[in-house]
């Protein structure tokens, strides 16, 4: 353990500043790098790593990291996660673990930045992608995820993404007028945005269920006009079918749902009109 902490200290002394590196604490960094080493497979498929990594986070406290962010940073943090923070952290670890060459703390930090911020370029609060739909557009364009929804469905629902600025008081960073205006400009690009979706019951359809894989990223799309996504997370196969792992604000932690995916979606039919299907690349 002494040598692990020594590695972290040396990394911090020889790298950029703590803030620039997105450093949170030594304990979190050690745990994150332990997961990178556990799933280490240069040249492997990151999608096949996501379920196991997501499972390792079950029980971690729910912390509204995105709302609390005032500077546009994404620290390597594993002791507290929100919905998007959980998804970004799992993907960053998975992609780092399969990247050819040496996997260093800096590699993980860089990968987390690439999936968290628009175009992978942090430039303040408005470049953090809060909306899963915005996140999907950007990460699809840069080859981080593949959209599978449209291979099985031609259904779309139109929504305007503007809940962040509409709820300005919930985001401390938006007290600054310039930051608020920049976020508003981002949202203007997502007025009447078309979101592809699968029917609620389709996760149990024979052809769809057969093509689902451990580690696929699912977004349960919200019936609430103020939100684009109700919940998002990864699926993992169990004896009775696929189960959903996600950071739940309601439960106050990362959870694996006890019931199979189809039943979970059906139980939440009033909150979600369908689901979206992605795979990490």
PDB file of N, CA, C and O in Angstrom, residues 31 35 38-39 50-62 78-81 86 89-90 93 233-236 238 243-248 251-258:
ATOM      1  N   UNK A  31      -7.803   3.453  -5.806  1.00  0.00           N
ATOM      2  CA  UNK A  31      -8.898   2.527  -6.128  1.00  0.00           C
ATOM      3  C   UNK A  31      -9.188   2.508  -7.625  1.00  0.00           C
ATOM      4  O   UNK A  31      -9.428   1.444  -8.214  1.00  0.00           O
ATOM      5  N   UNK A  35      -8.684  -0.703 -10.403  1.00  0.00           N
ATOM      6  CA  UNK A  35      -9.663  -1.210 -11.368  1.00  0.00           C
ATOM      7  C   UNK A  35      -9.068  -1.257 -12.773  1.00  0.00           C
ATOM      8  O   UNK A  35      -9.325  -2.187 -13.535  1.00  0.00           O
ATOM      9  N   UNK A  38      -6.984  -4.313 -12.776  1.00  0.00           N
ATOM     10  CA  UNK A  38      -7.800  -5.529 -12.705  1.00  0.00           C
ATOM     11  C   UNK A  38      -8.368  -5.910 -14.075  1.00  0.00           C
ATOM     12  O   UNK A  38      -8.440  -7.094 -14.431  1.00  0.00           O
ATOM     13  N   UNK A  39      -8.760  -4.908 -14.860  1.00  0.00           N
ATOM     14  CA  UNK A  39      -9.378  -5.166 -16.159  1.00  0.00           C
ATOM     15  C   UNK A  39      -8.421  -4.915 -17.320  1.00  0.00           C
ATOM     16  O   UNK A  39      -8.842  -4.837 -18.473  1.00  0.00           O
ATOM     17  N   UNK A  50     -17.159  -3.027 -19.201  1.00  0.00           N
ATOM     18  CA  UNK A  50     -18.031  -2.077 -18.510  1.00  0.00           C
ATOM     19  C   UNK A  50     -18.912  -2.709 -17.432  1.00  0.00           C
ATOM     20  O   UNK A  50     -19.110  -2.112 -16.367  1.00  0.00           O
ATOM     21  N   UNK A  51     -19.443  -3.899 -17.674  1.00  0.00           N
ATOM     22  CA  UNK A  51     -20.331  -4.527 -16.692  1.00  0.00           C
ATOM     23  C   UNK A  51     -19.588  -4.812 -15.393  1.00  0.00           C
ATOM     24  O   UNK A  51     -20.081  -4.512 -14.293  1.00  0.00           O
ATOM     25  N   UNK A  52     -18.394  -5.388 -15.494  1.00  0.00           N
ATOM     26  CA  UNK A  52     -17.621  -5.710 -14.300  1.00  0.00           C
ATOM     27  C   UNK A  52     -17.190  -4.471 -13.540  1.00  0.00           C
ATOM     28  O   UNK A  52     -17.199  -4.452 -12.303  1.00  0.00           O
ATOM     29  N   UNK A  53     -16.816  -3.422 -14.273  1.00  0.00           N
ATOM     30  CA  UNK A  53     -16.410  -2.179 -13.625  1.00  0.00           C
ATOM     31  C   UNK A  53     -17.618  -1.530 -12.952  1.00  0.00           C
ATOM     32  O   UNK A  53     -17.533  -1.059 -11.812  1.00  0.00           O
ATOM     33  N   UNK A  54     -18.757  -1.512 -13.643  1.00  0.00           N
ATOM     34  CA  UNK A  54     -19.978  -0.950 -13.058  1.00  0.00           C
ATOM     35  C   UNK A  54     -20.359  -1.689 -11.778  1.00  0.00           C
ATOM     36  O   UNK A  54     -20.737  -1.069 -10.772  1.00  0.00           O
ATOM     37  N   UNK A  55     -20.241  -3.002 -11.805  1.00  0.00           N
ATOM     38  CA  UNK A  55     -20.570  -3.818 -10.627  1.00  0.00           C
ATOM     39  C   UNK A  55     -19.693  -3.439  -9.438  1.00  0.00           C
ATOM     40  O   UNK A  55     -20.145  -3.442  -8.285  1.00  0.00           O
ATOM     41  N   UNK A  56     -18.433  -3.081  -9.704  1.00  0.00           N
ATOM     42  CA  UNK A  56     -17.499  -2.723  -8.625  1.00  0.00           C
ATOM     43  C   UNK A  56     -17.916  -1.443  -7.907  1.00  0.00           C
ATOM     44  O   UNK A  56     -17.479  -1.198  -6.775  1.00  0.00           O
ATOM     45  N   UNK A  57     -18.760  -0.642  -8.541  1.00  0.00           N
ATOM     46  CA  UNK A  57     -19.193   0.619  -7.932  1.00  0.00           C
ATOM     47  C   UNK A  57     -20.502   0.500  -7.150  1.00  0.00           C
ATOM     48  O   UNK A  57     -20.937   1.478  -6.532  1.00  0.00           O
ATOM     49  N   UNK A  58     -21.139  -0.653  -7.175  1.00  0.00           N
ATOM     50  CA  UNK A  58     -22.400  -0.827  -6.450  1.00  0.00           C
ATOM     51  C   UNK A  58     -22.178  -0.514  -4.969  1.00  0.00           C
ATOM     52  O   UNK A  58     -21.260  -1.016  -4.343  1.00  0.00           O
ATOM     53  N   UNK A  59     -23.030   0.342  -4.444  1.00  0.00           N
ATOM     54  CA  UNK A  59     -22.924   0.744  -3.043  1.00  0.00           C
ATOM     55  C   UNK A  59     -22.255   2.087  -2.842  1.00  0.00           C
ATOM     56  O   UNK A  59     -22.344   2.674  -1.752  1.00  0.00           O
ATOM     57  N   UNK A  60     -21.584   2.612  -3.870  1.00  0.00           N
ATOM     58  CA  UNK A  60     -20.932   3.920  -3.761  1.00  0.00           C
ATOM     59  C   UNK A  60     -21.998   5.009  -3.614  1.00  0.00           C
ATOM     60  O   UNK A  60     -23.025   4.987  -4.287  1.00  0.00           O
ATOM     61  N   UNK A  61     -21.748   5.962  -2.764  1.00  0.00           N
ATOM     62  CA  UNK A  61     -22.700   7.029  -2.458  1.00  0.00           C
ATOM     63  C   UNK A  61     -23.036   7.876  -3.681  1.00  0.00           C
ATOM     64  O   UNK A  61     -22.185   8.138  -4.528  1.00  0.00           O
ATOM     65  N   UNK A  62     -24.300   8.291  -3.751  1.00  0.00           N
ATOM     66  CA  UNK A  62     -24.725   9.232  -4.793  1.00  0.00           C
ATOM     67  C   UNK A  62     -24.357  10.644  -4.353  1.00  0.00           C
ATOM     68  O   UNK A  62     -24.750  11.102  -3.278  1.00  0.00           O
ATOM     69  N   UNK A  78     -14.063   8.115  -7.002  1.00  0.00           N
ATOM     70  CA  UNK A  78     -14.838   6.876  -6.946  1.00  0.00           C
ATOM     71  C   UNK A  78     -15.615   6.732  -5.640  1.00  0.00           C
ATOM     72  O   UNK A  78     -16.293   5.740  -5.430  1.00  0.00           O
ATOM     73  N   UNK A  79     -15.546   7.746  -4.759  1.00  0.00           N
ATOM     74  CA  UNK A  79     -16.244   7.659  -3.468  1.00  0.00           C
ATOM     75  C   UNK A  79     -17.621   8.288  -3.511  1.00  0.00           C
ATOM     76  O   UNK A  79     -18.409   8.163  -2.580  1.00  0.00           O
ATOM     77  N   UNK A  80     -17.947   8.967  -4.606  1.00  0.00           N
ATOM     78  CA  UNK A  80     -19.249   9.593  -4.762  1.00  0.00           C
ATOM     79  C   UNK A  80     -19.493   9.917  -6.222  1.00  0.00           C
ATOM     80  O   UNK A  80     -18.641  10.522  -6.875  1.00  0.00           O
ATOM     81  N   UNK A  81     -20.651   9.502  -6.749  1.00  0.00           N
ATOM     82  CA  UNK A  81     -20.929   9.652  -8.183  1.00  0.00           C
ATOM     83  C   UNK A  81     -22.397  10.005  -8.409  1.00  0.00           C
ATOM     84  O   UNK A  81     -23.269   9.563  -7.660  1.00  0.00           O
ATOM     85  N   UNK A  86     -21.039   8.524 -12.920  1.00  0.00           N
ATOM     86  CA  UNK A  86     -20.889   7.072 -12.887  1.00  0.00           C
ATOM     87  C   UNK A  86     -20.598   6.526 -14.280  1.00  0.00           C
ATOM     88  O   UNK A  86     -19.641   5.757 -14.477  1.00  0.00           O
ATOM     89  N   UNK A  89     -17.089   7.618 -15.476  1.00  0.00           N
ATOM     90  CA  UNK A  89     -15.996   6.958 -14.766  1.00  0.00           C
ATOM     91  C   UNK A  89     -15.838   5.516 -15.229  1.00  0.00           C
ATOM     92  O   UNK A  89     -14.721   5.033 -15.452  1.00  0.00           O
ATOM     93  N   UNK A  90     -16.936   4.799 -15.400  1.00  0.00           N
ATOM     94  CA  UNK A  90     -16.881   3.413 -15.869  1.00  0.00           C
ATOM     95  C   UNK A  90     -16.243   3.347 -17.257  1.00  0.00           C
ATOM     96  O   UNK A  90     -15.352   2.527 -17.506  1.00  0.00           O
ATOM     97  N   UNK A  93     -12.415   4.176 -17.217  1.00  0.00           N
ATOM     98  CA  UNK A  93     -11.615   3.056 -16.714  1.00  0.00           C
ATOM     99  C   UNK A  93     -11.533   1.945 -17.760  1.00  0.00           C
ATOM    100  O   UNK A  93     -10.464   1.385 -18.012  1.00  0.00           O
ATOM    101  N   UNK A 233     -27.539   3.701 -17.283  1.00  0.00           N
ATOM    102  CA  UNK A 233     -26.549   2.844 -16.655  1.00  0.00           C
ATOM    103  C   UNK A 233     -26.213   1.667 -17.550  1.00  0.00           C
ATOM    104  O   UNK A 233     -26.562   1.654 -18.743  1.00  0.00           O
ATOM    105  N   UNK A 234     -25.569   0.687 -16.980  1.00  0.00           N
ATOM    106  CA  UNK A 234     -25.081  -0.471 -17.729  1.00  0.00           C
ATOM    107  C   UNK A 234     -25.862  -1.718 -17.342  1.00  0.00           C
ATOM    108  O   UNK A 234     -26.405  -1.811 -16.239  1.00  0.00           O
ATOM    109  N   UNK A 235     -25.908  -2.686 -18.262  1.00  0.00           N
ATOM    110  CA  UNK A 235     -26.586  -3.943 -17.949  1.00  0.00           C
ATOM    111  C   UNK A 235     -25.559  -5.044 -17.696  1.00  0.00           C
ATOM    112  O   UNK A 235     -24.459  -5.017 -18.241  1.00  0.00           O
ATOM    113  N   UNK A 236     -25.960  -5.993 -16.857  1.00  0.00           N
ATOM    114  CA  UNK A 236     -25.111  -7.130 -16.520  1.00  0.00           C
ATOM    115  C   UNK A 236     -25.981  -8.373 -16.502  1.00  0.00           C
ATOM    116  O   UNK A 236     -27.121  -8.345 -16.040  1.00  0.00           O
ATOM    117  N   UNK A 238     -27.445 -11.941 -15.455  1.00  0.00           N
ATOM    118  CA  UNK A 238     -27.626 -12.820 -14.310  1.00  0.00           C
ATOM    119  C   UNK A 238     -28.438 -14.031 -14.761  1.00  0.00           C
ATOM    120  O   UNK A 238     -28.849 -14.121 -15.909  1.00  0.00           O
ATOM    121  N   UNK A 243     -29.699  -7.320 -15.706  1.00  0.00           N
ATOM    122  CA  UNK A 243     -30.071  -6.388 -14.649  1.00  0.00           C
ATOM    123  C   UNK A 243     -29.404  -5.045 -14.915  1.00  0.00           C
ATOM    124  O   UNK A 243     -28.382  -4.966 -15.596  1.00  0.00           O
ATOM    125  N   UNK A 244     -29.975  -4.006 -14.361  1.00  0.00           N
ATOM    126  CA  UNK A 244     -29.579  -2.627 -14.628  1.00  0.00           C
ATOM    127  C   UNK A 244     -28.776  -2.084 -13.450  1.00  0.00           C
ATOM    128  O   UNK A 244     -29.203  -2.154 -12.298  1.00  0.00           O
ATOM    129  N   UNK A 245     -27.570  -1.535 -13.734  1.00  0.00           N
ATOM    130  CA  UNK A 245     -26.729  -0.915 -12.705  1.00  0.00           C
ATOM    131  C   UNK A 245     -26.627   0.574 -13.010  1.00  0.00           C
ATOM    132  O   UNK A 245     -26.241   0.961 -14.111  1.00  0.00           O
ATOM    133  N   UNK A 246     -26.970   1.395 -12.031  1.00  0.00           N
ATOM    134  CA  UNK A 246     -26.971   2.843 -12.261  1.00  0.00           C
ATOM    135  C   UNK A 246     -26.810   3.599 -10.954  1.00  0.00           C
ATOM    136  O   UNK A 246     -27.009   3.045  -9.867  1.00  0.00           O
ATOM    137  N   UNK A 247     -26.416   4.857 -11.047  1.00  0.00           N
ATOM    138  CA  UNK A 247     -26.331   5.739  -9.886  1.00  0.00           C
ATOM    139  C   UNK A 247     -27.729   6.311  -9.651  1.00  0.00           C
ATOM    140  O   UNK A 247     -28.246   7.054 -10.477  1.00  0.00           O
ATOM    141  N   UNK A 248     -28.333   5.935  -8.535  1.00  0.00           N
ATOM    142  CA  UNK A 248     -29.714   6.304  -8.257  1.00  0.00           C
ATOM    143  C   UNK A 248     -29.796   7.415  -7.217  1.00  0.00           C
ATOM    144  O   UNK A 248     -29.401   7.228  -6.068  1.00  0.00           O
ATOM    145  N   UNK A 251     -32.186   6.214  -4.411  1.00  0.00           N
ATOM    146  CA  UNK A 251     -31.613   5.264  -3.455  1.00  0.00           C
ATOM    147  C   UNK A 251     -30.403   5.852  -2.723  1.00  0.00           C
ATOM    148  O   UNK A 251     -29.961   5.311  -1.707  1.00  0.00           O
ATOM    149  N   UNK A 252     -29.849   6.918  -3.258  1.00  0.00           N
ATOM    150  CA  UNK A 252     -28.703   7.561  -2.633  1.00  0.00           C
ATOM    151  C   UNK A 252     -27.387   6.842  -2.827  1.00  0.00           C
ATOM    152  O   UNK A 252     -26.418   7.077  -2.097  1.00  0.00           O
ATOM    153  N   UNK A 253     -27.325   5.984  -3.867  1.00  0.00           N
ATOM    154  CA  UNK A 253     -26.103   5.219  -4.120  1.00  0.00           C
ATOM    155  C   UNK A 253     -26.187   4.538  -5.480  1.00  0.00           C
ATOM    156  O   UNK A 253     -27.248   4.549  -6.134  1.00  0.00           O
ATOM    157  N   UNK A 254     -25.086   3.936  -5.900  1.00  0.00           N
ATOM    158  CA  UNK A 254     -25.084   3.114  -7.107  1.00  0.00           C
ATOM    159  C   UNK A 254     -25.731   1.777  -6.751  1.00  0.00           C
ATOM    160  O   UNK A 254     -25.378   1.157  -5.749  1.00  0.00           O
ATOM    161  N   UNK A 255     -26.689   1.341  -7.564  1.00  0.00           N
ATOM    162  CA  UNK A 255     -27.430   0.117  -7.259  1.00  0.00           C
ATOM    163  C   UNK A 255     -27.489  -0.802  -8.471  1.00  0.00           C
ATOM    164  O   UNK A 255     -27.430  -0.349  -9.622  1.00  0.00           O
ATOM    165  N   UNK A 256     -27.611  -2.095  -8.204  1.00  0.00           N
ATOM    166  CA  UNK A 256     -27.998  -3.059  -9.223  1.00  0.00           C
ATOM    167  C   UNK A 256     -29.437  -3.426  -8.919  1.00  0.00           C
ATOM    168  O   UNK A 256     -29.747  -3.922  -7.830  1.00  0.00           O
ATOM    169  N   UNK A 257     -30.327  -3.170  -9.863  1.00  0.00           N
ATOM    170  CA  UNK A 257     -31.742  -3.452  -9.630  1.00  0.00           C
ATOM    171  C   UNK A 257     -31.957  -4.949  -9.427  1.00  0.00           C
ATOM    172  O   UNK A 257     -31.367  -5.768 -10.134  1.00  0.00           O
ATOM    173  N   UNK A 258     -32.788  -5.301  -8.454  1.00  0.00           N
ATOM    174  CA  UNK A 258     -32.998  -6.703  -8.084  1.00  0.00           C
ATOM    175  C   UNK A 258     -33.794  -7.470  -9.129  1.00  0.00           C
ATOM    176  O   UNK A 258     -33.656  -8.689  -9.247  1.00  0.00           O
TER     177      UNK A 258
END
